[in-house]
Amino acid sequence: MPDTMVTQNKTGDSPMVVDDRQNGLFKVHRKTFLDDEILHMEREKIFNRCWLFLGHASELPNPNDFLTRNVGGKELIFNRDRKGEFHAFLNTCPHRGAMVERQESGNSIAFKCFYHGWAFNNNGNYATRHQKGTYPENFNHDGCANLVSVKLEQYRDFFFVNYDDGANSLDSYLGDSKMILDLIDQHGPNGMEVVGGAQKYSIRSNWKLLMENSYDGYHALDTHETYFKYLTDAIGGPAEMPKITNVMDLGNGHASIEGDAPWGRPVAKWIPAWGDKAKTEVEEIKREVVSRVGAEQANRICQLGRNTGIFPNLVINDIMAITIRTFYPVEAGEMNVTAWALGVKGETREFRKRRLDNFLEFLGPGGFATPDDVEALESAYRGYAAYKLAPWNDISRGMSRAEGEPFKADDEEQMRCFWREWNRRMGGE
Amino acid sequence: MAEQNKATNAAEQPLARSAYEDFFFEETAMLDEWRLDDWLALFTEESVYEVPRAGAPDNADSAEDLFYISDNYFRLGHRVKRMLDKAAHAEWPRSVQSHLISNVRITGSDEQGVHVTCRFITKRAKNDVTDTYAGHHNYILKTIDGKLKIMSKRTFLASDSLRDQGKVTIIL
Ligand code: FES
Ligand SMILES: [Fe+2]
């Protein structure tokens, strides 16, 4: 790799990303957040090419279960057929385009379009009988009246779609980030499940800023001062940030930060606020995890926490709770966020409550932290209006650490992983 | 526990509807005027303040469903402290709000207190953007030492999501 990388893009003569390794400087041009042409390119080169998170197997426990979801700007049906096979279809009728399924979820052996009544089996096949002579004899011989399938693959219980027929396998796309999904899957002996619906909200800012923010270890103390004040009270002692942290470049634009956490984790780190009975239970859970996955992996599951970004827009926070979060640009300055909670299958009501409490007290639209992140992202976006006079974001923190000295979570290497991949896909060299 | 008490403890006697209306008007004035310590004092130490996710049914359960807010008195106290703190960036500089209450109905009473429901519209303005929240509150209220107190306030948003508003950083 060259020491200095300055890339141009087709939309103008200014580079989008400056990756100056010799001088330890990494800069991103602010027009990457504002420009409609760049948003258009992102839709083509990123959202139409990358593997995008669709859903978790636990959301469709039974044959014939379905849910509908907008992924990468396209309406989808994610379902299981009579035999229990998983499918993803575009939720648009091959006749004239109406949405074939309009409920958020359910169980159904077939889908029927409300507009003119075309019907489809839940394996996507056209299933309407018409009077002889209405359509040609060989109508649908080419499948033109079936629901359009979308490329679907899974790793463990995580399902992803890809709108590019030529895309490489999910397995190779995920690269080392599979290790993070492995860790998540090992929290409980019976696997994990999505619990209690989703938080759906919006942020008036560019989607890439949320990706940065989701594993930005640098902002925690300043942005989230009030959360740490609360936490200090809740855990009955100072909420100290981890001294030793870790950045993992997981390849293909994926990255994660890892560290010790000052908060309680339902699996399995006790805090005094939970009481003595919970302490015994947490220790029991911990023993089970150790016996199942070994001491080292158990330490990562029980003691440490991780914020992971899987390119381009899947965030998995395994912190005081486990969140899965995706977000898409509605326009350059607005994104829709959807967040789910992942819990251990079969955990007790008390632990489930603690998990959900942990989730909402930090994360989400009513939490003590996320709204302040949102304020930061929205205020940055307003600042970008002056991009011609103040064109650059600085993402250099920790870049010039000595050869071999590991990056820390409050460095910005994880964001550089994202931006290098973003730049590569957007046509930078 | 509530079940066992039912037999022995008498149900709370409802007051006239106007008493609850006056109470809500006073509560909303506290919120509009950012007198949050006064507002917190309306709650008892056993009380809860909850906002289930948008569109959730009235019996939504915070041990099974992901809420926006599910505060016991301890966390509610911190929520108020946080909102009055300059470091609560989402509410500093603080937003301007207007809380409207209507359709007040007494829906029942038991030993926990009198169940009162009402509809609300709350406007919040900050950074030149005005957000509207609409829905209904379900209260359980009890007269303690001659004063009405909130045992439980649950706020249900009449929408599919928070796509419009983005967040709930105020008391609805
Ligand atoms: S659009 Fe679906 S049947 Fe006509
Ligand atoms: Fe944050």
XYZ file of C-alpha atoms and ligand atoms in Angstrom:
606
model
C 0.000 0.000 0.000
C 1.329 3.480 -0.798
C 2.227 5.752 2.075
C -0.120 8.490 1.000
C -3.468 7.949 -0.558
C -5.419 10.860 -1.944
C -8.454 9.843 -3.883
C -10.610 11.749 -6.258
C -14.178 10.984 -7.026
C -16.221 11.461 -10.104
C -18.424 14.124 -8.620
C -15.817 16.827 -8.318
C -12.186 17.625 -8.140
C -11.709 17.440 -4.392
C -10.708 14.128 -2.765
C -13.224 12.499 -0.436
C -10.721 10.751 1.819
C -7.091 11.594 2.573
C -5.183 8.696 4.118
C -1.728 10.131 4.781
C 0.073 7.372 6.644
C 3.469 9.041 6.477
C 2.276 12.059 8.407
C -0.326 10.248 10.489
C -3.229 12.229 9.123
C -6.600 10.916 8.023
C -9.223 13.297 6.717
C -12.711 12.941 5.320
C -14.256 15.650 3.200
C -17.528 16.992 4.597
C -19.234 16.961 1.249
C -19.386 13.158 1.604
C -22.216 13.807 4.069
C -24.075 16.426 2.076
C -23.818 15.709 -1.586
C -26.843 14.097 -3.293
C -24.591 12.718 -6.020
C -22.552 10.903 -3.369
C -25.718 9.557 -1.768
C -26.758 8.254 -5.174
C -23.350 6.586 -5.576
C -23.654 5.052 -2.108
C -26.985 3.524 -3.060
C -25.456 1.996 -6.194
C -22.025 0.988 -4.937
C -22.690 0.206 -1.291
C -26.309 -0.567 -0.471
C -26.900 -2.394 -3.769
C -23.685 -4.414 -3.485
C -22.996 -5.198 0.178
C -24.581 -7.833 2.385
C -27.247 -6.110 4.470
C -28.684 -7.439 7.714
C -32.265 -8.632 7.243
C -33.262 -10.360 10.458
C -32.585 -13.007 13.079
C -33.807 -16.593 12.825
C -35.569 -16.247 16.187
C -37.960 -13.768 14.609
C -39.427 -16.585 12.482
C -39.601 -19.562 14.854
C -42.224 -21.588 12.933
C -42.982 -22.715 9.371
C -45.110 -20.131 7.515
C -43.971 -17.262 9.780
C -43.261 -14.019 7.973
C -42.249 -10.450 8.622
C -41.927 -7.408 6.400
C -39.013 -5.026 6.585
C -37.410 -2.231 4.599
C -33.771 -3.072 3.935
C -31.530 -0.753 1.981
C -34.528 1.224 0.747
C -36.407 -1.817 -0.569
C -39.529 -3.401 0.889
C -38.969 -7.092 1.645
C -40.850 -10.122 2.895
C -38.694 -12.379 5.063
C -40.465 -15.687 5.637
C -40.412 -19.437 6.055
C -42.366 -21.725 3.786
C -44.406 -24.813 4.731
C -41.243 -26.882 4.927
C -39.575 -24.311 7.160
C -37.162 -23.016 4.477
C -36.205 -19.346 4.788
C -36.878 -16.918 1.902
C -36.575 -13.247 1.109
C -38.811 -11.686 -1.535
C -39.261 -8.199 -2.814
C -42.548 -7.055 -1.333
C -43.933 -5.823 -4.613
C -46.540 -7.545 -6.749
C -45.309 -8.740 -10.158
C -48.623 -7.538 -11.591
C -48.604 -3.814 -10.913
C -46.370 -3.384 -7.927
C -48.622 -3.066 -4.873
C -47.204 -4.380 -1.618
C -48.192 -8.007 -1.417
C -47.978 -8.185 2.375
C -48.751 -5.116 4.482
C -48.641 -6.512 8.006
C -45.479 -6.243 10.054
C -45.492 -9.951 10.890
C -47.705 -13.015 10.958
C -48.114 -16.618 9.906
C -49.511 -17.430 6.506
C -49.315 -20.226 3.935
C -49.806 -17.784 1.072
C -49.690 -14.091 0.219
C -52.510 -12.384 -1.607
C -52.178 -9.008 -3.229
C -55.090 -6.731 -2.294
C -55.078 -4.780 -5.563
C -56.308 -7.354 -8.109
C -56.044 -10.445 -5.998
C -53.016 -12.268 -7.381
C -51.954 -14.945 -4.940
C -48.600 -16.542 -4.186
C -47.536 -19.606 -2.233
C -45.124 -18.806 0.533
C -42.289 -20.176 -1.583
C -43.010 -17.265 -3.910
C -44.769 -19.162 -6.691
C -47.726 -17.619 -8.492
C -50.849 -19.476 -7.411
C -53.855 -17.839 -9.068
C -56.142 -19.708 -11.460
C -57.579 -17.632 -14.276
C -60.267 -18.551 -16.773
C -58.871 -20.197 -19.864
C -58.009 -17.625 -22.514
C -57.379 -14.763 -20.075
C -53.625 -15.095 -20.254
C -51.473 -16.957 -22.779
C -51.281 -20.737 -22.371
C -47.672 -20.612 -21.212
C -48.141 -17.635 -18.861
C -45.471 -17.572 -16.121
C -43.357 -20.209 -17.859
C -40.446 -17.831 -17.225
C -41.524 -17.076 -13.629
C -42.518 -13.491 -14.438
C -45.611 -13.801 -12.229
C -43.760 -15.173 -9.201
C -42.536 -13.028 -6.341
C -39.000 -11.863 -6.994
C -36.509 -13.622 -4.725
C -33.613 -11.815 -3.154
C -30.238 -13.408 -2.499
C -30.351 -14.605 1.102
C -27.638 -16.171 3.232
C -27.174 -16.755 6.925
C -24.305 -16.941 9.362
C -25.444 -18.644 12.552
C -28.871 -17.055 13.162
C -28.105 -13.791 11.364
C -29.717 -13.473 7.937
C -28.404 -11.066 5.310
C -29.602 -10.101 1.833
C -27.647 -8.932 -1.157
C -29.111 -7.154 -4.196
C -26.082 -7.926 -6.363
C -26.301 -11.229 -8.233
C -22.543 -11.276 -8.625
C -21.757 -10.777 -4.933
C -19.286 -13.028 -3.136
C -20.586 -15.310 -0.409
C -21.694 -13.893 2.924
C -19.063 -16.034 4.576
C -16.188 -14.357 2.766
C -17.845 -10.925 3.106
C -18.113 -11.203 6.887
C -14.448 -12.142 7.201
C -13.252 -11.948 10.791
C -16.479 -10.319 11.976
C -17.853 -13.867 12.171
C -15.881 -14.146 15.383
C -18.076 -11.403 16.895
C -21.247 -13.214 15.834
C -19.818 -16.404 17.336
C -19.300 -14.621 20.649
C -22.843 -13.275 20.589
C -24.280 -16.678 19.836
C -22.452 -18.230 22.780
C -24.009 -16.076 25.499
C -26.560 -18.760 26.277
C -26.644 -22.551 26.035
C -29.679 -22.492 23.727
C -28.765 -19.547 21.524
C -30.216 -16.073 21.329
C -33.490 -14.441 20.447
C -34.771 -11.030 19.465
C -37.000 -9.817 22.293
C -39.895 -7.422 22.570
C -40.055 -5.630 19.239
C -37.935 -2.827 17.855
C -37.182 0.820 18.531
C -37.670 2.765 15.319
C -36.545 6.341 15.212
C -34.887 8.857 12.968
C -31.866 11.119 13.120
C -31.549 14.317 11.132
C -28.018 13.610 10.060
C -25.984 11.535 7.623
C -26.000 7.754 8.147
C -22.204 7.438 8.163
C -21.976 9.563 11.292
C -23.967 6.977 13.231
C -21.617 4.251 12.081
C -18.669 6.279 13.371
C -20.439 7.117 16.601
C -21.370 3.497 17.331
C -17.774 2.469 18.024
C -16.290 5.816 18.910
C -14.627 5.207 22.265
C -13.312 8.768 22.340
C -16.620 10.561 22.931
C -17.972 8.457 25.793
C -17.033 10.577 28.797
C -17.850 13.968 27.305
C -21.047 13.141 25.493
C -22.372 10.772 28.138
C -21.397 12.555 31.355
C -24.936 12.373 32.741
C -25.153 8.640 32.102
C -21.924 8.038 34.006
C -23.215 10.161 36.895
C -26.317 7.981 36.997
C -24.257 4.808 36.667
C -22.003 5.769 39.547
C -25.084 5.946 41.719
C -26.644 2.795 40.264
C -23.618 0.539 40.686
C -22.704 2.035 44.064
C -19.200 3.218 43.196
C -17.296 5.179 40.591
C -18.107 4.183 37.011
C -14.564 3.793 35.772
C -13.769 3.376 32.124
C -11.598 0.422 31.111
C -7.841 0.945 31.295
C -7.071 -1.724 28.732
C -8.962 -1.653 25.484
C -8.568 -3.244 22.158
C -9.329 -2.424 18.536
C -9.964 -5.230 16.062
C -9.733 -4.676 12.330
C -12.030 -7.458 11.140
C -11.385 -6.943 7.445
C -13.634 -5.691 4.610
C -14.456 -2.494 6.516
C -15.663 -4.271 9.656
C -14.159 -3.362 13.015
C -14.759 -3.689 16.726
C -13.603 -2.174 19.984
C -13.405 -4.232 23.148
C -12.950 -3.405 26.802
C -13.944 -3.964 30.392
C -17.252 -2.382 31.303
C -18.279 -0.398 34.370
C -21.912 -1.554 34.092
C -23.645 -4.832 34.869
C -24.070 -7.447 32.159
C -26.925 -9.941 32.379
C -24.414 -12.497 31.043
C -22.639 -12.417 33.423
C -21.286 -9.504 35.419
C -22.983 -8.598 38.665
C -23.510 -5.119 40.122
C -24.576 -4.434 43.739
C -27.850 -2.829 42.615
C -29.105 -6.274 41.572
C -28.926 -7.689 45.118
C -27.358 -10.773 46.698
C -29.714 -13.312 45.158
C -28.774 -12.108 41.688
C -25.103 -12.435 42.620
C -25.500 -16.161 43.210
C -27.427 -16.468 39.960
C -24.851 -14.497 37.965
C -22.082 -16.730 39.311
C -24.088 -19.789 38.300
C -24.546 -18.386 34.772
C -20.847 -17.612 34.566
C -19.922 -21.163 35.570
C -22.180 -22.494 32.827
C -20.545 -20.234 30.218
C -17.037 -21.225 31.341
C -17.856 -24.933 31.199
C -19.331 -24.543 27.717
C -16.800 -22.282 25.964
C -13.704 -22.276 28.172
C -12.266 -19.607 30.439
C -10.865 -17.260 27.819
C -13.975 -17.024 25.664
C -16.106 -16.836 28.828
C -14.116 -13.821 29.999
C -14.873 -12.057 26.741
C -18.556 -12.922 27.046
C -19.027 -12.155 30.728
C -16.498 -9.480 31.601
C -15.651 -7.605 28.422
C -17.931 -5.807 26.022
C -17.722 -4.903 22.360
C -19.046 -2.329 19.934
C -18.881 -3.725 16.451
C -19.558 -2.204 13.073
C -20.172 -4.577 10.182
C -19.849 -2.679 6.941
C -21.802 -0.777 5.840
C -24.532 -0.322 8.449
C -24.914 -3.150 10.933
C -23.988 -2.269 14.487
C -23.878 -4.829 17.246
C -23.349 -3.367 20.679
C -22.599 -6.106 23.154
C -22.334 -3.823 26.141
C -24.830 -3.486 29.035
C -27.297 -5.259 26.751
C -27.021 -6.628 23.247
C -28.379 -4.461 20.504
C -28.636 -5.020 16.795
C -29.038 -1.779 14.897
C -29.323 -0.856 11.252
C -29.915 2.506 9.642
C -30.481 3.807 6.138
C -30.336 7.196 4.549
C -33.721 8.666 3.675
C -31.785 11.578 2.271
C -28.244 12.828 2.777
C -29.255 14.579 5.998
C -31.707 12.070 7.402
C -31.604 8.416 8.405
C -34.060 5.873 9.740
C -32.758 3.732 12.555
C -34.128 0.385 13.713
C -32.801 -1.237 16.866
C -33.542 -4.676 18.272
C -32.656 -6.266 21.610
C -31.059 -9.678 21.608
C -31.434 -11.840 24.699
C -30.460 -15.294 25.888
C -33.134 -17.866 25.103
C -34.641 -19.154 28.299
C -33.240 -16.521 30.683
C -35.423 -15.759 33.704
C -37.949 -12.925 33.773
C -35.724 -11.021 36.232
C -32.696 -11.200 33.959
C -34.772 -10.339 30.919
C -36.051 -7.276 32.781
C -32.494 -6.298 33.777
C -31.363 -6.709 30.183
C -34.174 -4.558 28.784
C -33.698 -1.989 31.557
C -29.979 -1.828 30.758
C -30.827 -1.375 27.100
C -33.276 1.449 27.478
C -31.477 3.324 30.229
C -28.464 3.889 27.977
C -29.667 3.243 24.458
C -32.554 4.272 22.323
C -34.772 7.311 22.005
C -35.551 7.660 25.706
C -32.182 6.597 27.117
C -29.657 8.630 29.087
C -27.061 8.429 26.297
C -28.324 7.870 22.754
C -30.267 11.160 22.523
C -27.030 12.989 23.301
C -25.266 11.114 20.499
C -28.100 12.182 18.241
C -27.665 15.792 19.301
C -23.967 15.531 18.414
C -24.675 13.993 15.013
C -27.346 16.549 14.204
C -25.215 19.482 15.294
C -22.287 18.191 13.221
C -24.584 18.005 10.246
C -25.596 21.613 10.667
C -21.922 22.494 10.826
C -21.279 20.830 7.471
C -23.341 23.478 5.715
C -20.125 25.525 5.850
C -18.127 22.745 4.197
C -16.672 24.965 1.510
C -15.007 27.083 4.167
C -14.385 24.267 6.666
C -14.042 21.202 4.443
C -12.408 18.455 6.534
C -13.241 16.045 9.330
C -10.236 14.805 11.252
C -10.089 11.063 11.952
C -6.378 10.806 12.763
C -6.467 10.003 16.458
C -3.860 7.387 17.326
C -2.825 6.986 13.709
C 0.821 7.677 14.344
C 1.233 5.187 17.169
C 4.558 3.435 16.915
C 4.773 0.365 14.724
C 3.401 -2.596 16.636
C 1.789 -0.530 19.394
C -1.861 -1.567 19.433
C -4.653 0.916 18.860
C -6.918 1.778 21.781
C -10.702 2.091 21.772
C -10.409 5.866 22.113
C -8.284 5.982 18.970
C -10.051 6.247 15.650
C -8.578 3.288 13.783
C -11.962 1.502 13.704
C -13.420 4.463 11.793
C -10.492 4.460 9.409
C -11.334 0.787 8.702
C -14.821 1.901 7.707
C -13.671 4.861 5.630
C -11.016 2.918 3.747
C -13.624 0.387 2.665
C -16.140 3.117 1.893
C -13.551 4.899 -0.210
C -12.540 1.740 -2.019
C -16.140 0.922 -2.916
C -16.873 4.469 -3.963
C -14.094 4.395 -6.512
C -11.137 5.745 -4.580
C -7.844 4.006 -5.192
C -48.889 -9.228 46.000
C -51.488 -6.819 44.689
C -53.742 -9.826 44.134
C -53.579 -10.904 47.784
C -54.222 -7.430 49.065
C -57.345 -7.090 46.985
C -59.464 -9.012 49.443
C -58.351 -7.126 52.519
C -57.657 -3.607 51.253
C -60.530 -1.435 50.209
C -60.536 0.139 46.776
C -59.602 3.811 46.664
C -62.693 6.036 46.409
C -62.645 8.122 43.209
C -62.866 11.911 43.487
C -64.859 14.070 41.094
C -63.419 14.158 37.589
C -62.606 17.851 37.946
C -60.176 17.015 40.756
C -58.143 14.887 38.345
C -58.392 17.478 35.607
C -57.061 20.160 37.943
C -54.267 17.790 38.925
C -53.285 17.167 35.300
C -53.421 20.870 34.435
C -51.099 21.584 37.331
C -48.793 18.719 36.324
C -48.556 19.948 32.725
C -47.809 23.474 33.966
C -44.879 22.064 35.939
C -43.585 20.344 32.814
C -44.099 23.322 30.505
C -42.352 25.577 33.007
C -39.552 23.051 33.586
C -40.344 22.801 37.318
C -39.182 19.208 37.260
C -38.396 18.876 40.953
C -42.008 19.823 41.722
C -43.095 17.308 39.149
C -40.988 14.528 40.676
C -42.600 15.276 44.030
C -45.952 14.172 42.577
C -44.670 10.577 42.541
C -44.407 8.147 45.451
C -41.295 6.067 46.016
C -43.002 2.929 44.724
C -44.150 4.597 41.539
C -43.225 4.036 37.907
C -43.146 6.197 34.809
C -43.189 4.248 31.572
C -43.291 4.934 27.862
C -43.682 1.684 25.916
C -42.600 1.729 22.302
C -44.930 3.479 19.878
C -48.111 1.568 19.159
C -47.731 -0.828 22.106
C -50.917 -2.157 23.736
C -52.046 -0.901 27.170
C -50.866 -4.116 28.831
C -47.295 -3.921 27.448
C -44.838 -5.403 29.941
C -41.369 -3.918 30.455
C -39.975 -7.345 31.391
C -40.865 -8.700 27.959
C -41.023 -5.733 25.622
C -38.462 -3.136 24.657
C -39.719 0.251 25.955
C -38.403 3.770 25.454
C -38.682 4.551 29.153
C -39.345 2.293 32.122
C -38.359 4.206 35.236
C -38.711 3.247 38.837
C -38.473 6.131 41.300
C -34.680 5.892 41.495
C -34.160 6.261 37.768
C -36.932 8.813 37.449
C -35.085 10.941 40.002
C -31.967 10.675 37.869
C -33.944 11.481 34.752
C -35.039 14.740 36.345
C -31.519 15.456 37.584
C -30.201 14.770 34.099
C -32.738 17.018 32.416
C -31.751 19.876 34.668
C -28.064 19.275 33.934
C -26.318 21.256 31.226
C -24.562 18.045 30.214
C -27.848 16.537 29.005
C -26.969 17.713 25.526
C -30.252 16.656 23.941
C -32.062 19.088 26.229
C -29.526 21.856 26.438
C -30.186 24.538 25.442
C -33.496 23.243 26.638
C -36.478 22.724 24.392
C -39.686 24.725 24.538
C -42.731 22.630 25.282
C -46.485 22.780 25.453
C -48.460 19.966 27.024
C -52.201 19.671 26.315
C -54.484 17.269 28.192
C -57.992 16.272 27.228
C -60.660 13.516 27.335
C -60.158 12.821 31.024
C -62.006 9.674 32.157
C -62.072 7.697 35.391
C -61.816 4.082 34.287
C -61.806 2.204 37.572
C -60.430 1.959 41.053
C -58.816 -0.672 43.200
C -56.572 -0.805 46.265
C -53.684 0.580 44.190
C -55.634 3.736 43.486
C -57.983 5.344 41.010
C -57.323 4.590 37.353
C -57.640 7.687 35.228
C -56.939 8.006 31.532
C -56.630 11.055 29.337
C -55.370 11.953 25.896
C -52.473 14.281 25.286
C -50.725 16.324 22.657
C -47.261 17.536 23.536
C -45.306 19.935 21.359
C -41.546 20.201 21.689
C -39.454 22.746 19.826
C -35.676 22.933 19.616
C -33.195 23.912 16.934
C -36.027 25.357 14.817
C -37.779 21.991 14.628
C -41.137 21.360 16.298
C -42.100 17.798 17.125
C -45.554 16.624 18.066
C -46.256 13.678 20.339
C -49.817 12.435 20.687
C -51.353 9.545 22.568
C -52.862 8.693 25.930
C -51.698 8.526 29.505
C -52.923 5.852 31.917
C -52.547 6.973 35.515
C -53.051 5.310 38.832
C -53.583 8.056 41.402
C -53.998 7.914 45.143
C -54.822 10.435 47.803
C -52.052 10.424 50.410
C -52.160 12.854 53.326
C -54.854 14.811 51.520
C -52.826 15.179 48.315
C -53.118 13.368 45.013
C -50.017 11.326 44.201
C -48.995 9.394 41.106
C -48.541 5.677 41.695
C -48.108 4.935 38.030
C -48.026 6.909 34.815
C -47.883 5.033 31.540
C -47.694 6.986 28.300
C -48.761 5.408 25.026
C -47.847 7.033 21.741
C -50.464 6.918 19.001
C -48.025 6.183 16.184
C -46.075 3.345 14.557
C -42.641 4.621 15.411
C -40.598 7.656 16.401
C -39.611 8.288 12.778
C -40.996 11.829 13.045
C -39.791 12.829 16.480
C -36.607 10.773 16.744
C -36.525 10.736 20.519
C -38.282 11.107 23.856
C -36.017 13.373 25.874
C -38.782 15.171 27.742
C -41.560 14.078 30.043
C -44.606 13.543 27.860
S -50.956 -5.213 -8.364
Fe -51.073 -7.059 -7.325
S -52.692 -8.059 -8.278
Fe -52.549 -6.246 -9.390
Fe -22.385 7.571 22.378
